[in-house]
XYZ file of C-alpha atoms in Angstrom:
331
model
C 83.048 131.108 125.167
C 84.601 129.495 127.660
C 81.759 126.314 127.078
C 82.998 126.487 123.595
C 86.555 126.460 124.093
C 86.233 123.413 126.194
C 83.841 121.662 123.724
C 86.731 122.354 121.391
C 89.416 120.697 123.428
C 87.366 117.458 124.118
C 86.844 117.306 120.584
C 90.360 117.840 119.546
C 91.400 115.262 122.461
C 88.809 112.772 121.610
C 90.045 112.952 117.926
C 93.839 112.605 118.624
C 92.829 109.713 120.796
C 90.993 108.189 117.919
C 93.896 108.678 115.594
C 96.555 107.229 118.017
C 94.397 104.120 117.950
C 94.260 104.031 113.972
C 97.929 104.629 114.130
C 98.472 101.692 115.948
C 96.619 99.608 114.018
C 98.008 100.719 110.776
C 101.763 100.225 112.515
C 100.746 96.396 113.192
C 98.777 95.665 109.965
C 101.665 97.517 107.628
C 104.527 94.527 108.194
C 101.526 91.757 107.411
C 100.467 93.782 104.541
C 104.315 93.802 102.962
C 105.401 90.469 104.288
C 105.379 87.462 101.504
C 102.229 85.668 101.448
C 101.771 82.981 103.900
C 101.150 81.037 101.163
C 104.605 81.339 99.985
C 106.121 80.029 103.331
C 108.041 76.663 102.065
C 111.890 77.175 101.723
C 112.846 80.163 99.573
C 109.655 82.164 101.018
C 108.353 82.449 97.876
C 110.780 84.543 96.902
C 113.755 85.172 94.203
C 117.302 84.472 95.999
C 120.473 83.405 95.092
C 123.038 83.410 92.471
C 123.590 81.612 88.695
C 127.144 82.928 88.578
C 127.745 85.744 85.563
C 124.086 84.563 84.332
C 122.466 86.105 87.602
C 120.920 88.687 85.336
C 120.216 87.028 82.314
C 116.818 85.392 82.457
C 116.799 81.525 81.903
C 115.205 80.308 78.981
C 112.035 79.329 79.050
C 110.445 75.642 78.808
C 107.620 73.016 78.892
C 107.492 73.053 82.704
C 108.284 76.886 82.727
C 107.011 78.453 79.603
C 106.501 82.091 81.314
C 109.275 84.182 82.832
C 111.080 84.268 85.671
C 111.190 86.894 88.239
C 114.014 89.007 89.405
C 116.440 88.276 92.179
C 114.918 89.790 95.267
C 117.889 88.683 97.293
C 121.360 88.247 95.531
C 125.335 88.514 96.518
C 126.221 88.909 93.033
C 126.751 92.588 91.275
C 125.921 92.895 87.910
C 128.411 91.968 85.213
C 130.013 89.565 87.986
C 130.312 86.079 89.008
C 129.061 83.941 91.641
C 132.336 84.735 93.867
C 132.201 88.370 93.653
C 130.315 89.036 96.765
C 127.884 92.119 97.848
C 125.940 93.341 100.459
C 122.341 91.529 100.176
C 120.016 93.597 97.944
C 116.128 92.416 98.757
C 112.537 93.722 98.932
C 111.533 97.131 98.665
C 111.056 97.624 102.957
C 113.136 94.708 104.078
C 116.095 92.486 103.691
C 118.881 95.332 102.533
C 116.099 97.587 100.323
C 118.654 100.359 99.211
C 118.157 103.834 99.582
C 115.170 104.024 98.182
C 113.901 101.264 100.455
C 114.847 102.893 103.611
C 113.759 106.016 102.950
C 109.984 104.728 102.335
C 110.512 102.921 105.374
C 111.748 105.397 107.410
C 109.594 108.018 106.049
C 106.221 105.956 106.901
C 107.828 104.825 110.466
C 108.465 108.517 111.217
C 105.101 109.300 110.306
C 103.312 106.528 112.355
C 105.669 106.863 115.494
C 104.732 110.509 115.096
C 100.749 110.174 115.335
C 101.277 108.069 118.672
C 103.102 110.827 120.202
C 101.209 113.595 119.116
C 103.893 115.221 116.571
C 103.395 113.748 113.079
C 105.233 114.747 109.791
C 103.102 118.121 109.418
C 102.715 118.253 113.418
C 100.392 116.104 114.747
C 96.482 115.054 114.643
C 94.317 117.255 116.333
C 91.649 118.942 114.073
C 91.314 119.591 110.542
C 95.190 120.197 109.814
C 95.785 116.812 111.129
C 93.772 114.829 109.063
C 94.921 116.465 105.862
C 98.525 115.837 106.957
C 97.928 112.156 107.672
C 96.622 111.848 104.162
C 99.279 114.120 102.613
C 101.499 111.504 104.811
C 100.004 108.499 102.975
C 100.087 110.149 99.641
C 103.944 110.520 99.853
C 104.438 107.078 100.956
C 102.474 105.773 97.845
C 104.732 107.851 95.794
C 107.931 107.049 96.911
C 106.842 103.255 97.197
C 106.575 103.716 93.568
C 109.393 105.630 92.472
C 111.500 103.164 94.094
C 109.993 100.097 92.382
C 110.477 101.884 89.099
C 113.937 102.538 89.923
C 114.806 99.052 91.198
C 112.972 97.743 87.834
C 114.986 100.195 85.563
C 118.373 98.930 87.239
C 118.110 95.526 86.957
C 116.531 95.362 83.847
C 117.230 92.514 81.686
C 117.234 93.946 77.967
C 121.608 94.063 78.229
C 121.703 90.711 79.368
C 119.592 89.383 77.050
C 121.597 91.637 74.337
C 124.751 89.722 75.505
C 122.978 86.198 75.350
C 122.104 86.824 71.706
C 125.789 86.940 71.026
C 126.348 83.707 71.918
C 125.384 80.169 70.642
C 121.832 80.037 72.676
C 120.612 77.142 75.058
C 121.369 73.858 73.490
C 118.316 71.476 73.167
C 116.289 70.812 76.119
C 115.082 67.703 77.752
C 111.878 67.572 78.684
C 111.052 64.829 81.228
C 107.504 64.098 82.656
C 107.009 62.235 86.379
C 110.719 62.707 87.246
C 114.262 64.350 86.625
C 115.751 60.657 86.251
C 113.751 59.914 82.805
C 115.723 62.335 81.064
C 118.340 61.631 78.440
C 121.109 64.262 79.088
C 121.532 67.843 77.647
C 123.663 70.692 76.787
C 123.657 73.945 77.881
C 126.013 76.880 75.699
C 126.527 80.473 76.406
C 128.708 83.149 75.532
C 132.275 82.764 76.812
C 130.910 79.919 78.823
C 132.034 76.110 78.081
C 129.181 73.323 77.245
C 128.145 71.345 79.902
C 126.341 67.754 79.635
C 123.736 66.881 82.259
C 123.630 62.980 82.777
C 120.854 61.033 84.185
C 122.691 60.961 87.531
C 122.533 64.752 87.664
C 119.166 64.681 86.949
C 118.652 62.176 89.928
C 120.373 64.762 91.983
C 118.480 67.433 91.328
C 115.409 65.723 92.340
C 116.924 64.363 95.641
C 117.806 67.844 96.356
C 114.240 68.986 95.922
C 113.047 66.510 98.761
C 116.025 66.741 100.790
C 116.564 70.697 100.645
C 112.715 70.810 101.994
C 113.066 68.265 104.409
C 116.280 70.252 106.034
C 113.942 73.411 105.870
C 110.682 72.008 108.088
C 113.177 70.182 110.342
C 115.152 73.689 110.768
C 118.401 71.664 109.956
C 120.707 74.268 109.690
C 123.813 71.970 109.533
C 122.212 69.995 106.884
C 120.974 72.740 104.691
C 124.806 73.675 104.519
C 125.781 70.246 102.677
C 122.877 70.761 100.347
C 123.149 74.604 99.213
C 125.466 77.485 98.904
C 126.825 79.388 101.990
C 124.565 82.297 100.445
C 121.530 80.197 99.855
C 121.717 78.933 103.835
C 121.950 82.634 104.719
C 118.814 83.559 103.356
C 117.125 80.426 104.844
C 118.508 81.766 108.424
C 117.332 84.766 107.744
C 113.980 83.403 107.112
C 113.629 80.813 109.995
C 114.550 83.356 112.603
C 111.615 85.565 111.157
C 109.395 82.247 111.908
C 110.883 82.066 115.288
C 110.257 85.780 115.896
C 106.461 84.664 114.929
C 106.189 82.016 117.137
C 105.427 79.814 113.765
C 107.335 76.659 112.147
C 106.660 76.000 108.614
C 106.297 72.594 107.485
C 106.604 70.919 104.245
C 105.813 67.949 103.237
C 104.869 65.200 100.667
C 107.335 66.585 97.847
C 106.826 65.083 94.772
C 108.594 66.178 91.763
C 105.538 66.346 88.646
C 107.301 67.644 85.764
C 111.173 69.111 85.309
C 113.393 70.694 82.460
C 116.691 71.666 81.816
C 116.586 75.464 80.973
C 120.602 75.646 80.404
C 124.001 74.351 81.547
C 127.307 75.828 81.927
C 130.549 75.954 82.908
C 132.575 78.938 84.497
C 135.885 78.239 85.198
C 135.940 75.379 87.514
C 132.452 75.760 88.568
C 129.514 73.665 87.070
C 126.100 75.177 87.038
C 122.744 73.748 85.877
C 119.280 75.664 85.802
C 116.215 73.261 85.979
C 112.472 74.055 85.838
C 110.647 72.267 88.595
C 106.859 71.246 88.993
C 106.384 69.857 92.248
C 103.573 68.921 94.729
C 103.670 69.699 98.688
C 101.683 70.143 101.336
C 102.529 73.449 103.143
C 101.537 75.015 106.353
C 102.446 76.905 108.917
C 101.982 75.757 112.666
C 102.039 77.561 115.997
C 105.022 76.479 118.048
C 102.965 75.975 121.004
C 99.869 74.359 120.300
C 100.852 73.207 116.773
C 97.603 74.499 115.284
C 97.388 75.277 111.575
C 98.035 79.188 111.335
C 98.476 79.317 107.359
C 98.569 77.177 104.401
C 96.757 73.541 104.967
C 96.670 69.988 105.042
C 95.432 70.206 101.278
C 98.431 69.247 98.620
C 99.171 71.940 96.217
C 101.399 72.359 93.113
C 104.612 75.329 92.514
C 106.480 75.816 89.719
C 110.109 77.519 90.598
C 113.339 77.676 88.373
C 116.153 76.201 90.650
C 119.760 76.669 89.923
C 122.624 74.402 91.211
C 126.353 74.497 91.169
C 128.964 72.096 92.005
C 132.510 72.646 92.434
C 135.305 70.189 91.397
C 135.123 67.146 93.742
C 132.108 68.301 95.095
C 127.877 67.688 95.001
C 125.530 69.693 93.368
C 124.280 72.566 95.714
C 121.361 74.666 95.765
C 122.647 77.882 94.637
C 119.111 79.812 93.415
C 115.541 79.922 93.462
C 113.619 81.713 91.075
C 109.628 82.089 91.000
C 107.589 82.196 87.570
C 105.413 84.804 86.614
């Protein structure tokens, strides 16, 4: 029997060591699996961020350039029913950047399980033997359950149905301007909405939007936060700074070049108090690549140009210039 006991102990130790290695691999791979795709490393990180005043939770009208829907905001300071000036803690994705109670619960729950595996005491008491293997499986199942629960809660909380109902009570968006090959070719347009004054968008405004598209991408590539402060709202710059800090932590830098507007549409334009807003759909070409800071080698993206369609909202206050207020991804 002593020999059998020793055999059992050796097998248990080997199993524990094996699963510790697996736990380390999972812990290292998880952030990568949850991160935004490296192909979306451009300014905004491929997320929907920012504020559209009182219309933050109302989907902008579809246009020829962006005929589908837009994603709900992953990051915004605006509370439902509040205007742009009502700041609240930023909300973000499920596991990061202010993911809320359920997001923190899911991340902490998973982290506790992985750390427990590393130190021999997982959520159900370690990884030695068959019971620990079952414990690992149960942990994974519970994590999946919590993630799905959180996603369902998030979608219900930010359902745009109520916003659509409010928008239907107004006049609705006015005639859209479709301009191909650049924003400067538009003849102007009007936006109307419930309890909002109409706003005329002129050719000079379209030229400003096109110019901002390129200047913001350039400032982002240069990691020029001071310049970004002159081109975007403080809220948007705060998100840019978060993304740039993440790039520095990973020892990479994202470079966006050869930005060219291919097509644009005015979705809506309106005035709230003294602040003017204009939401436009933009389809543009760009070269998006992420480089290692030390060697300069490409770690994501490529030298080949690609195309992106996003919906950008610009805001302007009295005596000021247009600033980027929000970026939304298209579905």
